[in-house]
Amino acid sequence: MDRSKTSASRLAPLRRADIPPAGANPLRRASGTGAVLGAVLDHGPVARSTIARLTGLSPASVSGHCGALLDRGLVREGPETAGPRGLGRPFIPVEIDTSRFLVAGAHIAVPHVTLSLMDLTGRIVAEERRPHEGTEPGRVLARVAAGLPRLLAAHGSGRTALALGVATGHWVDPEAGTVVHHPQLGWRGVPVRDELARATGVPVHLDSHSRALARAEQLFGDAGTRGSAVVLFVGNVVDAAFVTAGAVHQGPRFGAGNVAHLPVGTASARACCTCGTAGCLESEVSEPAMVRRASERGLPVTRFAELLDLAVGGDPVATELFRQRARLTGRAAAVLLDMFDPEVLVVVEPGTGRLPACMDELRAEVEARSLVCDDAARSVVPSSFTGSVLATAGAAVALGALHDDPLGPWPALPAVS
């Protein structure tokens, strides 16, 4: 998906007829102040009267919530303006204030950490990738803590980081702030939130990368994900996130989304998964599996990024490997569509984001196998953040927490009066 088109559509001026009645769409934010902040994110600069219609809140409530957000420096007022073509009473619109605060992000992948800074509209301000120098938890987290102030000093333009969001794959407990189990990193029960909060001095929020990207889609990506969606992440780790009735589902043990062992391979599949079965989704489509297949086909690559570059450049062997990956991913997507019947299934996989033929292959597989999906072109879409997925994931954890509780205890923000 073209991110610029998404943003332009979201920020286009509204006509009264364009505004759905309150309640027509599932609310994705529980608090009134969060709902107002979300409406400003979607439509700002926007009149308070329009916010009232969008959220179903009374004009007096909207004014109060806007006042609180103004006091905290999260929104600002624009110049007074009139309605379309000068009609209507002049009004003072409100918009997200990007001049004072940022959120920081860290995505912990199998081979590296991606650090990022994001403004309060969801725009990535800066990012850098740091290969691991060993995957021991203390060593990885120390490098995150050391890199954050340097990134902020170089690219923050004097703005303050409200919080650090951290995302990674596999089993993550956001309530306890721990990585419960990440087999590729060898992590089990790692208290990421507490360790980084002590090291950085800022609030830290942690979640799985799939749930983080689902939240990012809801906040500033594909609007179709706000009610119900599946986000399928295909990288070194393969997992998923589920949105139901506007909320990202976590499960009572925060383990929702483990789809790595869905059987998608053929009877002749040679790659054996860690679960002991040949043909599991992760063993067939993960980045290490792709690099192994490329080597078997004689391609001189040792890293997944090199293989992707070859495919984007038109190499026929590399391209066919990505098309095969898309077909296998399509098998899993068809199962997930039939199990959950979501409004949208978002595929977070670089081949489908950068190679149109791969998305065509994936959708064709879905249409051939799914019983409920009758329009794969509409129901199956690439990530809104192709090219910045990892940078977006970590920071979106922090930005999502801000939208969930904008009046909460954020140390960098002025106290609520």
Short mmCIF file of C-alpha atoms in Angstrom, two decimals:
data_model
loop_
_atom_site.label_atom_id
_atom_site.label_comp_id
_atom_site.label_asym_id
_atom_site.label_seq_id
_atom_site.Cartn_x
_atom_site.Cartn_y
_atom_site.Cartn_z
CA MET A 1 0.00 0.00 0.00
CA ASP A 2 1.23 3.49 -0.83
CA ARG A 3 1.70 5.12 2.56
CA SER A 4 1.47 8.63 1.10
CA LYS A 5 -1.93 7.86 -0.39
CA THR A 6 -3.14 6.50 2.92
CA SER A 7 -2.02 9.61 4.77
CA ALA A 8 -3.46 11.96 2.16
CA SER A 9 -6.80 10.21 2.33
CA ARG A 10 -6.85 10.32 6.10
CA LEU A 11 -6.08 14.03 6.25
CA ALA A 12 -8.40 15.18 3.46
CA PRO A 13 -10.89 17.91 4.49
CA LEU A 14 -14.25 16.56 5.58
CA ARG A 15 -17.68 17.50 4.36
CA ARG A 16 -20.58 17.08 6.73
CA ALA A 17 -22.04 14.35 4.51
CA ASP A 18 -18.76 12.41 4.78
CA ILE A 19 -18.96 12.10 8.56
CA PRO A 20 -20.52 8.80 9.66
CA PRO A 21 -22.99 8.86 12.55
CA ALA A 22 -21.41 8.10 15.89
CA GLY A 23 -21.44 4.36 16.49
CA ALA A 24 -21.39 3.47 12.79
CA ASN A 25 -17.85 2.17 13.20
CA PRO A 26 -16.38 0.31 16.18
CA LEU A 27 -14.58 2.66 18.57
CA ARG A 28 -10.94 1.70 18.97
CA ARG A 29 -10.29 3.89 22.02
CA ALA A 30 -12.17 3.52 25.28
CA SER A 31 -11.68 6.96 26.86
CA GLY A 32 -13.37 10.14 25.70
CA THR A 33 -10.06 11.98 25.58
CA GLY A 34 -8.53 9.14 23.57
CA ALA A 35 -11.45 9.24 21.14
CA VAL A 36 -10.94 12.97 20.65
CA LEU A 37 -7.19 12.51 20.15
CA GLY A 38 -7.92 9.81 17.58
CA ALA A 39 -10.33 12.03 15.67
CA VAL A 40 -7.70 14.78 15.56
CA LEU A 41 -5.11 12.26 14.35
CA ASP A 42 -7.46 11.11 11.59
CA HIS A 43 -8.82 14.44 10.40
CA GLY A 44 -6.82 17.34 11.82
CA PRO A 45 -6.85 20.25 11.40
CA VAL A 46 -10.48 19.69 12.43
CA ALA A 47 -13.22 21.72 14.07
CA ARG A 48 -14.45 20.78 17.54
CA SER A 49 -17.98 20.50 16.16
CA THR A 50 -16.77 17.91 13.66
CA ILE A 51 -15.00 15.99 16.43
CA ALA A 52 -18.29 15.90 18.36
CA ARG A 53 -20.08 14.38 15.39
CA LEU A 54 -17.29 11.87 14.73
CA THR A 55 -17.09 10.65 18.33
CA GLY A 56 -20.70 11.03 19.50
CA LEU A 57 -19.54 13.18 22.42
CA SER A 58 -21.32 16.38 23.36
CA PRO A 59 -19.78 19.67 22.23
CA ALA A 60 -19.12 20.57 25.87
CA SER A 61 -17.29 17.27 26.44
CA VAL A 62 -15.23 17.74 23.29
CA SER A 63 -14.22 21.22 24.43
CA GLY A 64 -13.14 19.82 27.78
CA HIS A 65 -11.14 17.00 26.25
CA CYS A 66 -9.51 19.37 23.76
CA GLY A 67 -8.58 21.65 26.62
CA ALA A 68 -6.86 18.80 28.44
CA LEU A 69 -4.99 17.77 25.31
CA LEU A 70 -3.93 21.36 24.67
CA ASP A 71 -2.67 21.66 28.24
CA ARG A 72 -0.59 18.50 27.80
CA GLY A 73 0.90 19.74 24.52
CA LEU A 74 -0.49 16.85 22.47
CA VAL A 75 -2.62 19.04 20.19
CA ARG A 76 -2.45 22.66 19.12
CA GLU A 77 -4.83 25.19 17.66
CA GLY A 78 -4.50 26.38 14.09
CA PRO A 79 -5.44 29.77 12.67
CA GLU A 80 -9.12 30.71 12.63
CA THR A 81 -10.84 29.61 9.45
CA ALA A 82 -14.27 29.61 7.85
CA GLY A 83 -16.24 26.74 6.35
CA PRO A 84 -15.92 25.64 2.70
CA ARG A 85 -15.95 28.61 0.30
CA GLY A 86 -16.23 30.96 3.24
CA LEU A 87 -19.60 29.61 4.38
CA GLY A 88 -20.46 29.11 8.04
CA ARG A 89 -19.15 30.65 11.22
CA PRO A 90 -15.37 30.90 11.61
CA PHE A 91 -13.80 28.25 13.85
CA ILE A 92 -10.40 27.46 15.33
CA PRO A 93 -9.32 23.94 14.25
CA VAL A 94 -7.15 21.63 16.30
CA GLU A 95 -4.38 19.34 15.06
CA ILE A 96 -1.71 17.04 16.47
CA ASP A 97 1.24 19.01 17.86
CA THR A 98 4.42 17.49 16.43
CA SER A 99 6.76 20.20 17.70
CA ARG A 100 7.30 19.12 21.32
CA PHE A 101 7.25 15.35 21.72
CA LEU A 102 8.23 12.10 20.03
CA VAL A 103 7.96 8.42 20.88
CA ALA A 104 10.91 6.08 20.54
CA GLY A 105 10.87 2.51 19.32
CA ALA A 106 13.04 -0.59 19.43
CA HIS A 107 12.28 -3.70 17.39
CA ILE A 108 14.32 -6.69 18.52
CA ALA A 109 14.71 -9.09 15.59
CA VAL A 110 16.75 -12.27 15.41
CA PRO A 111 19.82 -10.68 13.72
CA HIS A 112 19.52 -7.03 14.78
CA VAL A 113 17.75 -4.23 16.66
CA THR A 114 16.00 -1.40 14.82
CA LEU A 115 15.83 1.86 16.80
CA SER A 116 13.42 4.58 15.67
CA LEU A 117 11.85 7.91 16.49
CA MET A 118 8.24 8.65 15.52
CA ASP A 119 6.30 11.88 15.76
CA LEU A 120 2.79 11.94 17.20
CA THR A 121 1.17 11.57 13.77
CA GLY A 122 2.93 8.25 13.16
CA ARG A 123 5.66 9.60 10.86
CA ILE A 124 9.08 7.98 11.24
CA VAL A 125 11.57 10.75 11.97
CA ALA A 126 14.71 8.61 12.18
CA GLU A 127 15.76 4.97 12.31
CA GLU A 128 18.93 2.95 12.53
CA ARG A 129 19.66 -0.77 12.47
CA ARG A 130 22.23 -2.29 14.78
CA PRO A 131 23.39 -5.91 14.25
CA HIS A 132 23.58 -7.92 17.46
CA GLU A 133 26.95 -8.43 19.10
CA GLY A 134 25.62 -11.49 20.87
CA THR A 135 21.99 -12.16 21.77
CA GLU A 136 22.25 -12.35 25.56
CA PRO A 137 19.34 -10.26 26.91
CA GLY A 138 21.50 -7.94 29.01
CA ARG A 139 23.80 -7.18 26.10
CA VAL A 140 20.97 -6.50 23.64
CA LEU A 141 19.04 -4.30 26.06
CA ALA A 142 22.16 -2.35 27.04
CA ARG A 143 22.77 -1.48 23.38
CA VAL A 144 19.15 -0.31 23.04
CA ALA A 145 19.51 1.90 26.10
CA ALA A 146 22.80 3.35 24.87
CA GLY A 147 21.55 3.99 21.34
CA LEU A 148 18.37 5.84 22.25
CA PRO A 149 19.91 9.09 23.59
CA ARG A 150 22.31 9.24 20.64
CA LEU A 151 19.46 8.88 18.15
CA LEU A 152 17.40 11.49 19.99
CA ALA A 153 20.29 13.96 20.13
CA ALA A 154 21.01 13.54 16.41
CA HIS A 155 17.43 13.62 15.08
CA GLY A 156 15.05 14.76 17.81
CA SER A 157 15.31 18.49 16.97
CA GLY A 158 15.01 19.35 20.64
CA ARG A 159 11.87 17.30 21.19
CA THR A 160 11.33 15.07 24.22
CA ALA A 161 10.74 11.32 24.04
CA LEU A 162 7.51 10.50 25.88
CA ALA A 163 8.18 6.76 26.04
CA LEU A 164 10.01 3.84 24.49
CA GLY A 165 7.99 1.15 22.76
CA VAL A 166 9.58 -2.27 22.28
CA ALA A 167 8.37 -4.99 19.92
CA THR A 168 9.65 -8.46 19.19
CA GLY A 169 8.38 -11.79 17.93
CA HIS A 170 6.94 -14.89 19.59
CA TRP A 171 5.38 -14.88 23.06
CA VAL A 172 5.28 -11.48 24.76
CA ASP A 173 3.38 -10.51 27.93
CA PRO A 174 2.74 -6.74 27.69
CA GLU A 175 1.08 -6.59 31.12
CA ALA A 176 4.15 -7.97 32.91
CA GLY A 177 6.53 -6.34 30.43
CA THR A 178 8.32 -9.61 29.71
CA VAL A 179 9.36 -11.68 26.73
CA VAL A 180 7.92 -15.01 27.83
CA HIS A 181 9.69 -17.07 25.17
CA HIS A 182 11.63 -16.25 22.02
CA PRO A 183 13.28 -19.49 20.88
CA GLN A 184 15.45 -18.01 18.11
CA LEU A 185 16.99 -15.50 20.52
CA GLY A 186 17.08 -18.04 23.34
CA TRP A 187 15.12 -15.70 25.62
CA ARG A 188 12.75 -16.92 28.29
CA GLY A 189 11.11 -14.76 30.98
CA VAL A 190 13.19 -11.64 30.16
CA PRO A 191 11.92 -8.52 32.05
CA VAL A 192 12.43 -6.15 29.12
CA ARG A 193 10.22 -3.33 30.39
CA ASP A 194 11.78 -3.06 33.83
CA GLU A 195 15.35 -3.39 32.57
CA LEU A 196 14.95 -0.69 29.92
CA ALA A 197 12.96 1.63 32.16
CA ARG A 198 15.80 1.57 34.69
CA ALA A 199 18.41 2.09 31.99
CA THR A 200 16.67 4.87 30.04
CA GLY A 201 14.59 6.70 32.66
CA VAL A 202 11.52 6.82 30.38
CA PRO A 203 8.32 4.75 30.47
CA VAL A 204 8.66 1.54 28.48
CA HIS A 205 5.84 -0.39 26.79
CA LEU A 206 6.30 -3.87 25.31
CA ASP A 207 4.25 -5.99 22.91
CA SER A 208 4.61 -8.53 20.12
CA HIS A 209 5.51 -7.08 16.73
CA SER A 210 2.33 -8.44 15.13
CA ARG A 211 0.07 -6.81 17.71
CA ALA A 212 2.12 -3.63 17.45
CA LEU A 213 1.64 -3.51 13.69
CA ALA A 214 -2.08 -4.21 14.04
CA ARG A 215 -2.30 -1.20 16.36
CA ALA A 216 -0.30 0.89 13.90
CA GLU A 217 -2.71 -0.02 11.11
CA GLN A 218 -5.62 1.03 13.30
CA LEU A 219 -4.04 4.33 14.28
CA PHE A 220 -2.59 5.58 10.99
CA GLY A 221 -2.69 2.79 8.43
CA ASP A 222 -5.52 0.90 6.72
CA ALA A 223 -8.85 2.10 8.14
CA GLY A 224 -10.39 -1.29 7.29
CA THR A 225 -8.44 -2.83 10.19
CA ARG A 226 -10.26 -0.85 12.87
CA GLY A 227 -13.18 -3.21 13.31
CA SER A 228 -11.82 -6.69 12.53
CA ALA A 229 -8.55 -7.78 11.00
CA VAL A 230 -5.80 -10.35 10.90
CA VAL A 231 -2.19 -9.20 10.58
CA LEU A 232 0.09 -11.98 9.32
CA PHE A 233 3.81 -11.29 9.87
CA VAL A 234 6.33 -13.27 7.78
CA GLY A 235 10.00 -12.69 8.59
CA ASN A 236 12.60 -14.55 10.64
CA VAL A 237 9.62 -15.19 12.90
CA VAL A 238 6.15 -16.01 11.57
CA ASP A 239 3.19 -15.00 13.71
CA ALA A 240 -0.09 -13.09 13.61
CA ALA A 241 -2.37 -10.67 15.43
CA PHE A 242 -6.15 -10.56 15.54
CA VAL A 243 -8.44 -7.54 15.84
CA THR A 244 -11.99 -8.20 17.04
CA ALA A 245 -14.63 -5.54 17.72
CA GLY A 246 -11.93 -2.87 17.46
CA ALA A 247 -9.60 -4.42 20.05
CA VAL A 248 -6.34 -6.26 19.42
CA HIS A 249 -6.83 -9.72 20.94
CA GLN A 250 -4.10 -10.91 23.31
CA GLY A 251 -5.51 -14.01 24.98
CA PRO A 252 -5.60 -14.75 28.72
CA ARG A 253 -1.92 -15.75 28.66
CA PHE A 254 -0.98 -13.17 25.98
CA GLY A 255 -0.06 -16.00 23.62
CA ALA A 256 -2.51 -15.32 20.79
CA GLY A 257 -1.00 -15.32 17.31
CA ASN A 258 1.21 -18.40 17.21
CA VAL A 259 0.57 -19.54 13.65
CA ALA A 260 4.12 -20.69 12.90
CA HIS A 261 3.14 -24.36 12.87
CA LEU A 262 0.23 -24.22 10.46
CA PRO A 263 0.82 -27.02 7.91
CA VAL A 264 1.29 -25.53 4.46
CA GLY A 265 4.05 -27.56 2.84
CA THR A 266 3.66 -30.45 0.46
CA ALA A 267 4.17 -34.08 1.31
CA SER A 268 7.67 -33.80 -0.14
CA ALA A 269 8.65 -30.84 2.05
CA ARG A 270 12.17 -31.38 3.36
CA ALA A 271 12.47 -28.58 5.92
CA CYS A 272 11.71 -29.85 9.40
CA CYS A 273 10.27 -27.35 11.86
CA THR A 274 11.38 -27.02 15.48
CA CYS A 275 8.10 -28.75 16.35
CA GLY A 276 9.40 -31.85 14.57
CA THR A 277 7.03 -31.75 11.60
CA ALA A 278 7.99 -31.08 7.99
CA GLY A 279 5.99 -28.48 6.11
CA CYS A 280 5.10 -26.04 8.91
CA LEU A 281 4.58 -22.45 7.83
CA GLU A 282 7.68 -21.03 9.53
CA SER A 283 9.97 -23.79 8.25
CA GLU A 284 8.72 -23.14 4.70
CA VAL A 285 8.57 -19.33 4.45
CA SER A 286 10.83 -17.80 7.11
CA GLU A 287 13.83 -15.74 6.07
CA PRO A 288 16.36 -18.49 6.96
CA ALA A 289 14.35 -20.95 4.87
CA MET A 290 14.45 -18.52 1.93
CA VAL A 291 18.21 -18.04 2.18
CA ARG A 292 18.73 -21.81 2.38
CA ARG A 293 16.64 -22.39 -0.74
CA ALA A 294 18.48 -19.63 -2.58
CA SER A 295 21.81 -21.27 -1.75
CA GLU A 296 20.47 -24.63 -2.97
CA ARG A 297 19.51 -22.94 -6.26
CA GLY A 298 23.02 -21.54 -6.69
CA LEU A 299 22.37 -17.90 -5.78
CA PRO A 300 25.37 -16.23 -4.10
CA VAL A 301 23.49 -14.81 -1.10
CA THR A 302 24.05 -15.16 2.62
CA ARG A 303 21.43 -12.69 3.84
CA PHE A 304 17.73 -12.33 3.16
CA ALA A 305 18.13 -8.66 2.16
CA GLU A 306 20.48 -9.70 -0.65
CA LEU A 307 17.93 -12.17 -1.95
CA LEU A 308 15.18 -9.55 -1.86
CA ASP A 309 17.37 -7.11 -3.78
CA LEU A 310 17.95 -9.74 -6.46
CA ALA A 311 14.21 -10.34 -6.79
CA VAL A 312 13.41 -6.62 -6.99
CA GLY A 313 16.14 -6.34 -9.63
CA GLY A 314 14.43 -9.01 -11.73
CA ASP A 315 16.55 -12.09 -11.10
CA PRO A 316 14.29 -14.97 -12.24
CA VAL A 317 15.42 -17.50 -9.64
CA ALA A 318 15.04 -15.05 -6.75
CA THR A 319 11.68 -13.88 -8.09
CA GLU A 320 10.37 -17.46 -8.30
CA LEU A 321 11.46 -18.11 -4.71
CA PHE A 322 9.39 -15.13 -3.56
CA ARG A 323 6.44 -16.21 -5.67
CA GLN A 324 6.60 -19.63 -4.05
CA ARG A 325 6.74 -17.95 -0.63
CA ALA A 326 3.65 -15.94 -1.57
CA ARG A 327 1.75 -19.07 -2.56
CA LEU A 328 2.57 -20.82 0.71
CA THR A 329 1.69 -17.69 2.68
CA GLY A 330 -1.58 -17.58 0.74
CA ARG A 331 -2.43 -21.06 2.02
CA ALA A 332 -2.05 -19.86 5.59
CA ALA A 333 -3.96 -16.68 4.82
CA ALA A 334 -6.88 -18.70 3.46
CA VAL A 335 -7.04 -20.71 6.69
CA LEU A 336 -6.96 -17.57 8.82
CA LEU A 337 -9.63 -15.89 6.70
CA ASP A 338 -11.93 -18.88 7.10
CA MET A 339 -11.25 -19.17 10.84
CA PHE A 340 -11.78 -15.50 11.74
CA ASP A 341 -13.71 -13.99 8.81
CA PRO A 342 -12.04 -10.58 9.26
CA GLU A 343 -12.80 -7.45 7.31
CA VAL A 344 -9.15 -7.27 6.20
CA LEU A 345 -6.12 -9.53 6.30
CA VAL A 346 -2.86 -7.57 6.23
CA VAL A 347 0.23 -9.39 4.97
CA VAL A 348 3.49 -8.06 6.43
CA GLU A 349 5.98 -9.60 4.02
CA PRO A 350 8.38 -7.61 1.82
CA GLY A 351 7.84 -9.63 -1.35
CA THR A 352 4.12 -8.86 -1.46
CA GLY A 353 4.85 -5.24 -0.61
CA ARG A 354 7.47 -4.70 -3.31
CA LEU A 355 6.71 -7.27 -6.01
CA PRO A 356 3.18 -6.99 -7.45
CA ALA A 357 3.38 -10.51 -8.91
CA CYS A 358 3.81 -11.91 -5.40
CA MET A 359 0.64 -10.28 -4.13
CA ASP A 360 -1.17 -11.60 -7.21
CA GLU A 361 0.07 -15.13 -6.41
CA LEU A 362 -0.97 -14.85 -2.77
CA ARG A 363 -4.45 -13.56 -3.61
CA ALA A 364 -4.95 -16.27 -6.22
CA GLU A 365 -4.09 -18.91 -3.62
CA VAL A 366 -6.57 -17.34 -1.20
CA GLU A 367 -9.34 -17.30 -3.77
CA ALA A 368 -8.68 -20.94 -4.66
CA ARG A 369 -8.71 -22.15 -1.05
CA SER A 370 -10.86 -19.83 1.10
CA LEU A 371 -14.54 -20.52 1.56
CA VAL A 372 -15.47 -17.08 2.92
CA CYS A 373 -13.29 -14.68 0.95
CA ASP A 374 -15.04 -13.70 -2.27
CA ASP A 375 -12.85 -10.70 -3.14
CA ALA A 376 -9.20 -11.20 -2.29
CA ALA A 377 -8.18 -7.92 -3.91
CA ARG A 378 -10.24 -6.10 -1.29
CA SER A 379 -9.78 -8.41 1.70
CA VAL A 380 -6.04 -9.17 1.43
CA VAL A 381 -3.72 -6.16 1.47
CA PRO A 382 -0.02 -5.49 2.01
CA SER A 383 1.23 -3.66 5.08
CA SER A 384 0.80 0.11 5.09
CA PHE A 385 4.42 0.31 6.27
CA THR A 386 6.37 -1.63 3.65
CA GLY A 387 9.94 -0.37 3.90
CA SER A 388 9.55 0.80 7.51
CA VAL A 389 7.86 -2.16 9.20
CA LEU A 390 10.40 -2.71 11.97
CA ALA A 391 10.86 0.99 12.68
CA THR A 392 7.09 1.37 12.92
CA ALA A 393 6.46 -1.66 15.14
CA GLY A 394 8.42 -0.58 18.20
CA ALA A 395 7.34 3.05 18.19
CA ALA A 396 3.70 2.10 17.55
CA VAL A 397 3.65 0.28 20.90
CA ALA A 398 4.38 3.57 22.66
CA LEU A 399 2.07 5.66 20.48
CA GLY A 400 -0.75 3.16 20.97
CA ALA A 401 -0.30 3.38 24.74
CA LEU A 402 -0.52 7.17 24.52
CA HIS A 403 -3.79 6.99 22.60
CA ASP A 404 -5.19 4.46 25.04
CA ASP A 405 -4.52 6.75 28.01
CA PRO A 406 -3.50 10.29 26.99
CA LEU A 407 -4.29 11.66 30.47
CA GLY A 408 -2.32 8.96 32.28
CA PRO A 409 0.95 9.30 34.16
CA TRP A 410 3.29 10.39 31.39
CA PRO A 411 6.24 11.96 33.25
CA ALA A 412 7.29 14.23 30.36
CA LEU A 413 3.82 15.77 30.03
CA PRO A 414 2.37 18.52 32.22
CA ALA A 415 0.07 17.23 34.95
CA VAL A 416 -3.65 17.21 34.22
CA SER A 417 -5.35 20.01 36.12
#
